[in-house]
Amino acid sequence: MPWGSIEVEAKFTAGPDTEARLAALGAALAGSSSFRDLYYDTPDLRLTRADHWLRLRQGAGWELKCPPLPPGGAALAPQPPAGGTGGVPEAAAQEPPAVATTYQELTSPRAIVGRLCGVLGVAPAPAWDQVPGAVAGLGLQEFASFGTRRRSYRLGGLRVDLDQADFGYAVAEVEALVAAQEEVPAALEEVLQLRRALGQDGATRVPGKMSVYLQRHRPRHYQALLRAGVLAGDPEPP
Ligand code: V4E
């Protein structure tokens, strides 16, 4: 998969019985980890307003989460907002935001820099063969930094992450990784089925760490993403 895998994921709120439910369903603890994420954008927020999330995950490296390209894949021009659904802009205009998201996760420096340049409408420079060079050349600045403690479970092809962020927010997610857009609908069904089995009702959207971080620590950035239709403005779960 030269352009990275597609992640289909749905957040939920874990309760005191979530790990027991996972065990009862046959899930296996895959591991625990701690990491820090540093997120980057232009000073005028052109990446995140286009639903592109560039981060340095310490210990893992550079990653870009962005809406999957349509089949054919060459459209790297600036994109309309994704309505918080990870690349389903036309649906977002009429329907409530979905509880699940679909993003491509790019990890190869070439793919990351190519996509960043496409969104920002600039030609890549030769010195940008590694992400830090492009970050400097494009004038990207850190806008968020937080740590996460994570416990991960595996159940069949699904993964469940139970996250505790260091700014005092806990959130969980069910995730499937697929290789192609055609595999997304079936993965989505599996993800939502497990989310229900873990006790989360089908309609409740649960905000991710970034949404809550921005709301608390970067309110102007948060408001800009609400206006752009990239974040949905969900209240934090009780
Ligand atoms: C905010 C955001 C993105 C960056 C953070 O991605 P997220 O999956 O929330 O973080 P994390 O640490 O769980 O990443 P993982 O380890 O699973 O790769 S990517 C997309 N968004 C926007 C977004 C949205 N609009 N709605 C929801 C529910 N989540 C994220």
Tab-separated table of C-alpha atoms and ligand atoms in Angstrom:
chain	number	residue	atom	x	y	z
A	1	MET	CA	0.000	0.000	0.000
A	2	PRO	CA	2.281	2.795	-1.164
A	3	TRP	CA	-0.168	5.555	-0.152
A	4	GLY	CA	-0.957	4.147	3.289
A	5	SER	CA	-3.931	2.313	4.697
A	6	ILE	CA	-7.471	3.575	5.200
A	7	GLU	CA	-8.655	3.739	8.802
A	8	VAL	CA	-12.331	3.311	9.577
A	9	GLU	CA	-12.907	4.277	13.190
A	10	ALA	CA	-15.609	5.180	15.668
A	11	LYS	CA	-15.012	6.765	19.051
A	12	PHE	CA	-16.912	5.709	22.136
A	13	THR	CA	-16.916	6.329	25.866
A	14	ALA	CA	-15.423	3.445	27.819
A	15	GLY	CA	-17.004	2.517	31.137
A	16	PRO	CA	-15.796	0.530	34.154
A	17	ASP	CA	-16.955	-2.703	32.482
A	18	THR	CA	-15.483	-2.093	29.002
A	19	GLU	CA	-12.409	-4.294	29.481
A	20	ALA	CA	-14.544	-7.094	30.955
A	21	ARG	CA	-16.877	-6.837	27.958
A	22	LEU	CA	-13.908	-6.988	25.605
A	23	ALA	CA	-12.612	-10.107	27.350
A	24	ALA	CA	-16.074	-11.707	27.221
A	25	LEU	CA	-16.206	-11.075	23.477
A	26	GLY	CA	-12.845	-12.821	23.088
A	27	ALA	CA	-10.654	-9.749	22.611
A	28	ALA	CA	-7.001	-10.051	23.587
A	29	LEU	CA	-4.941	-7.310	25.183
A	30	ALA	CA	-2.419	-6.369	22.504
A	31	GLY	CA	-0.385	-3.987	24.617
A	32	SER	CA	-0.052	-0.738	26.499
A	33	SER	CA	1.854	2.306	25.305
A	34	SER	CA	2.490	5.955	26.044
A	35	PHE	CA	3.249	8.520	23.385
A	36	ARG	CA	3.230	12.247	22.726
A	37	ASP	CA	1.710	13.781	19.610
A	38	LEU	CA	2.774	17.152	18.204
A	39	TYR	CA	0.416	18.554	15.553
A	40	TYR	CA	1.366	21.113	12.881
A	41	ASP	CA	-0.462	23.575	10.638
A	42	THR	CA	0.078	26.837	8.778
A	43	PRO	CA	-0.484	29.978	10.879
A	44	ASP	CA	-3.791	30.494	8.990
A	45	LEU	CA	-4.875	26.869	9.645
A	46	ARG	CA	-5.060	25.768	6.006
A	47	LEU	CA	-4.262	22.120	6.744
A	48	THR	CA	-6.763	21.462	9.499
A	49	ARG	CA	-9.449	23.582	7.794
A	50	ALA	CA	-9.013	21.122	4.901
A	51	ASP	CA	-9.248	18.191	7.404
A	52	HIS	CA	-5.531	17.330	7.113
A	53	TRP	CA	-3.826	16.383	10.384
A	54	LEU	CA	-0.029	16.340	10.346
A	55	ARG	CA	1.562	14.999	13.488
A	56	LEU	CA	4.869	13.836	14.863
A	57	ARG	CA	4.071	10.884	17.072
A	58	GLN	CA	7.132	10.562	19.256
A	59	GLY	CA	8.526	7.067	18.966
A	60	ALA	CA	6.613	6.369	15.728
A	61	GLY	CA	7.467	9.260	13.397
A	62	TRP	CA	5.563	11.567	11.072
A	63	GLU	CA	1.984	10.731	10.111
A	64	LEU	CA	-0.628	12.549	8.036
A	65	LYS	CA	-4.305	11.693	8.562
A	66	CYS	CA	-6.402	13.013	5.700
A	67	PRO	CA	-9.531	12.218	3.689
A	68	PRO	CA	-8.966	9.328	1.275
A	69	LEU	CA	-8.410	10.409	-2.321
A	70	PRO	CA	-11.120	9.406	-4.780
A	71	PRO	CA	-10.351	6.449	-7.103
A	72	GLY	CA	-7.652	7.538	-9.522
A	73	GLY	CA	-6.121	9.452	-6.673
A	74	ALA	CA	-4.389	12.343	-8.407
A	75	ALA	CA	-6.553	15.192	-7.109
A	76	LEU	CA	-4.163	17.072	-4.845
A	77	ALA	CA	-5.749	20.496	-5.207
A	78	PRO	CA	-7.136	22.238	-2.110
A	79	GLN	CA	-10.232	20.374	-0.983
A	80	PRO	CA	-13.597	21.434	0.445
A	81	PRO	CA	-14.181	20.731	4.130
A	82	ALA	CA	-14.988	17.136	4.923
A	83	GLY	CA	-17.714	17.896	7.438
A	84	GLY	CA	-15.966	15.860	10.102
A	85	THR	CA	-16.754	12.635	8.340
A	86	GLY	CA	-13.331	12.110	6.824
A	87	GLY	CA	-13.915	12.838	3.188
A	88	VAL	CA	-17.631	12.655	2.537
A	89	PRO	CA	-18.303	16.357	1.831
A	90	GLU	CA	-21.522	16.037	-0.153
A	91	ALA	CA	-23.146	13.903	2.561
A	92	ALA	CA	-22.077	16.318	5.281
A	93	ALA	CA	-24.076	19.181	3.830
A	94	GLN	CA	-27.436	17.422	4.331
A	95	GLU	CA	-27.005	14.802	7.049
A	96	PRO	CA	-25.966	14.912	10.689
A	97	PRO	CA	-22.275	14.147	11.160
A	98	ALA	CA	-21.545	10.427	11.197
A	99	VAL	CA	-20.404	8.595	14.331
A	100	ALA	CA	-17.611	6.943	12.338
A	101	THR	CA	-14.813	8.498	10.311
A	102	THR	CA	-12.734	7.291	7.392
A	103	TYR	CA	-9.214	8.665	6.983
A	104	GLN	CA	-6.132	7.719	5.074
A	105	GLU	CA	-3.015	7.543	7.218
A	106	LEU	CA	0.144	8.364	5.304
A	107	THR	CA	3.518	7.538	6.811
A	108	SER	CA	5.967	7.657	3.905
A	109	PRO	CA	7.764	11.042	3.736
A	110	ARG	CA	7.202	11.279	-0.028
A	111	ALA	CA	3.463	10.685	0.288
A	112	ILE	CA	3.139	13.102	3.228
A	113	VAL	CA	5.064	15.925	1.535
A	114	GLY	CA	3.230	15.353	-1.777
A	115	ARG	CA	-0.152	15.600	-0.106
A	116	LEU	CA	0.811	18.659	1.976
A	117	CYS	CA	2.017	20.468	-1.141
A	118	GLY	CA	-1.175	19.510	-2.972
A	119	VAL	CA	-3.394	20.920	-0.248
A	120	LEU	CA	-1.342	24.096	0.092
A	121	GLY	CA	-1.007	24.515	-3.676
A	122	VAL	CA	2.798	24.699	-3.795
A	123	ALA	CA	5.410	22.700	-5.714
A	124	PRO	CA	7.649	20.478	-3.563
A	125	ALA	CA	11.253	21.725	-3.234
A	126	PRO	CA	14.164	19.253	-3.543
A	127	ALA	CA	15.139	19.860	0.108
A	128	TRP	CA	11.752	18.555	1.224
A	129	ASP	CA	12.475	14.870	0.729
A	130	GLN	CA	12.055	14.453	4.492
A	131	VAL	CA	9.104	15.822	6.457
A	132	PRO	CA	11.052	18.212	8.768
A	133	GLY	CA	12.426	20.039	5.702
A	134	ALA	CA	8.908	20.491	4.335
A	135	VAL	CA	7.583	21.576	7.735
A	136	ALA	CA	10.226	24.313	7.871
A	137	GLY	CA	9.878	25.267	4.201
A	138	LEU	CA	6.099	25.477	4.333
A	139	GLY	CA	6.181	27.523	7.554
A	140	LEU	CA	4.207	24.964	9.557
A	141	GLN	CA	3.955	25.555	13.294
A	142	GLU	CA	3.071	23.326	16.214
A	143	PHE	CA	-0.470	24.011	17.438
A	144	ALA	CA	-1.102	21.115	19.810
A	145	SER	CA	0.977	18.791	21.951
A	146	PHE	CA	-0.391	16.183	24.308
A	147	GLY	CA	0.486	12.799	25.728
A	148	THR	CA	-1.650	9.659	25.633
A	149	ARG	CA	-1.626	6.473	27.685
A	150	ARG	CA	-3.221	3.698	25.604
A	151	ARG	CA	-4.379	0.139	26.193
A	152	SER	CA	-5.033	-1.732	22.940
A	153	TYR	CA	-7.139	-4.832	22.338
A	154	ARG	CA	-7.488	-6.988	19.223
A	155	LEU	CA	-10.639	-8.797	18.186
A	156	GLY	CA	-10.466	-10.461	14.774
A	157	GLY	CA	-9.496	-7.730	12.333
A	158	LEU	CA	-10.543	-4.960	14.693
A	159	ARG	CA	-8.567	-2.989	17.199
A	160	VAL	CA	-9.920	-1.208	20.254
A	161	ASP	CA	-7.869	1.582	21.837
A	162	LEU	CA	-8.643	2.894	25.305
A	163	ASP	CA	-6.923	6.285	25.584
A	164	GLN	CA	-6.271	8.582	28.516
A	165	ALA	CA	-4.912	11.967	27.409
A	166	ASP	CA	-2.727	14.008	29.760
A	167	PHE	CA	-5.075	17.009	29.594
A	168	GLY	CA	-7.739	15.022	31.448
A	169	TYR	CA	-9.876	13.444	28.754
A	170	ALA	CA	-10.498	9.726	28.217
A	171	VAL	CA	-11.863	8.333	24.955
A	172	ALA	CA	-11.915	4.945	23.257
A	173	GLU	CA	-12.158	3.904	19.635
A	174	VAL	CA	-12.891	0.845	17.530
A	175	GLU	CA	-10.776	0.775	14.390
A	176	ALA	CA	-10.429	-1.292	11.216
A	177	LEU	CA	-7.649	-0.862	8.674
A	178	VAL	CA	-8.464	-1.576	5.042
A	179	ALA	CA	-6.459	-1.405	1.848
A	180	ALA	CA	-9.048	0.021	-0.552
A	181	GLN	CA	-12.125	2.224	-0.602
A	182	GLU	CA	-14.353	-0.719	-1.680
A	183	GLU	CA	-13.627	-2.411	1.658
A	184	VAL	CA	-14.862	0.571	3.703
A	185	PRO	CA	-18.627	-0.244	3.933
A	186	ALA	CA	-18.074	-3.741	5.348
A	187	ALA	CA	-15.421	-2.452	7.762
A	188	LEU	CA	-17.771	0.305	8.878
A	189	GLU	CA	-20.484	-2.233	9.663
A	190	GLU	CA	-18.066	-4.332	11.746
A	191	VAL	CA	-16.762	-1.281	13.617
A	192	LEU	CA	-20.252	-0.045	14.498
A	193	GLN	CA	-21.374	-3.534	15.524
A	194	LEU	CA	-18.512	-3.862	18.020
A	195	ARG	CA	-19.101	-0.316	19.275
A	196	ARG	CA	-22.721	-1.302	20.036
A	197	ALA	CA	-21.589	-4.555	21.676
A	198	LEU	CA	-19.398	-2.452	23.962
A	199	GLY	CA	-22.458	-0.538	25.112
A	200	GLN	CA	-22.362	2.654	23.016
A	201	ASP	CA	-25.702	3.548	21.460
A	202	GLY	CA	-25.659	3.991	17.713
A	203	ALA	CA	-26.512	7.695	17.560
A	204	THR	CA	-24.129	9.262	20.086
A	205	ARG	CA	-21.092	10.935	18.596
A	206	VAL	CA	-18.121	11.040	20.936
A	207	PRO	CA	-15.495	13.734	20.316
A	208	GLY	CA	-11.875	12.776	19.786
A	209	LYS	CA	-8.929	14.023	21.834
A	210	MET	CA	-8.093	16.777	19.381
A	211	SER	CA	-11.580	18.210	19.375
A	212	VAL	CA	-11.592	18.465	23.175
A	213	TYR	CA	-7.998	19.746	23.282
A	214	LEU	CA	-8.794	22.572	20.839
A	215	GLN	CA	-12.040	23.442	22.598
A	216	ARG	CA	-10.178	23.805	25.897
A	217	HIS	CA	-6.808	25.177	24.821
A	218	ARG	CA	-7.183	26.726	21.332
A	219	PRO	CA	-10.771	28.013	21.242
A	220	ARG	CA	-10.237	30.236	18.175
A	221	HIS	CA	-8.804	27.300	16.237
A	222	TYR	CA	-11.735	25.179	17.402
A	223	GLN	CA	-14.266	27.797	16.239
A	224	ALA	CA	-12.525	28.037	12.852
A	225	LEU	CA	-12.890	24.267	12.397
A	226	LEU	CA	-16.560	24.378	13.393
A	227	ARG	CA	-17.109	27.114	10.788
A	228	ALA	CA	-15.206	25.060	8.199
A	229	GLY	CA	-17.407	22.036	8.960
A	230	VAL	CA	-14.392	19.913	9.909
A	231	LEU	CA	-15.411	19.435	13.556
A	232	ALA	CA	-18.993	18.901	14.594
A	233	GLY	CA	-19.228	20.730	17.928
A	234	ASP	CA	-20.220	17.723	20.038
A	235	PRO	CA	-20.493	18.260	23.792
A	236	GLU	CA	-18.016	16.270	25.880
A	237	PRO	CA	-19.542	13.042	27.198
A	238	PRO	CA	-20.506	13.151	30.931
B	1	V4E	C1	-8.990	15.566	14.871
B	1	V4E	C2	-8.779	14.586	13.763
B	1	V4E	C3	-7.624	13.882	13.561
B	1	V4E	C4	-6.373	13.894	14.340
B	1	V4E	C5	-6.507	12.988	15.529
B	1	V4E	O1	-6.985	11.722	15.159
B	1	V4E	P1	-7.620	10.758	16.256
B	1	V4E	O2	-8.023	9.494	15.581
B	1	V4E	O3	-8.689	11.476	16.991
B	1	V4E	O4	-6.394	10.556	17.227
B	1	V4E	P2	-5.726	9.215	17.731
B	1	V4E	O5	-4.650	9.590	18.675
B	1	V4E	O6	-6.769	8.270	18.260
B	1	V4E	O7	-5.091	8.631	16.403
B	1	V4E	P3	-4.806	7.099	16.013
B	1	V4E	O8	-3.802	6.572	16.982
B	1	V4E	O9	-6.133	6.369	16.064
B	1	V4E	O10	-4.275	7.191	14.597
B	1	V4E	S1	-7.789	12.896	12.232
B	1	V4E	C6	-9.338	13.453	11.976
B	1	V4E	N1	-9.748	14.334	12.848
B	1	V4E	C7	-11.074	14.877	12.780
B	1	V4E	C8	-12.055	14.034	13.563
B	1	V4E	C9	-13.415	14.244	13.410
B	1	V4E	N2	-13.860	15.169	12.556
B	1	V4E	N3	-14.325	13.528	14.115
B	1	V4E	C10	-13.895	12.593	14.985
B	1	V4E	C11	-14.897	11.804	15.785
B	1	V4E	N4	-12.600	12.350	15.160
B	1	V4E	C12	-11.690	13.059	14.465
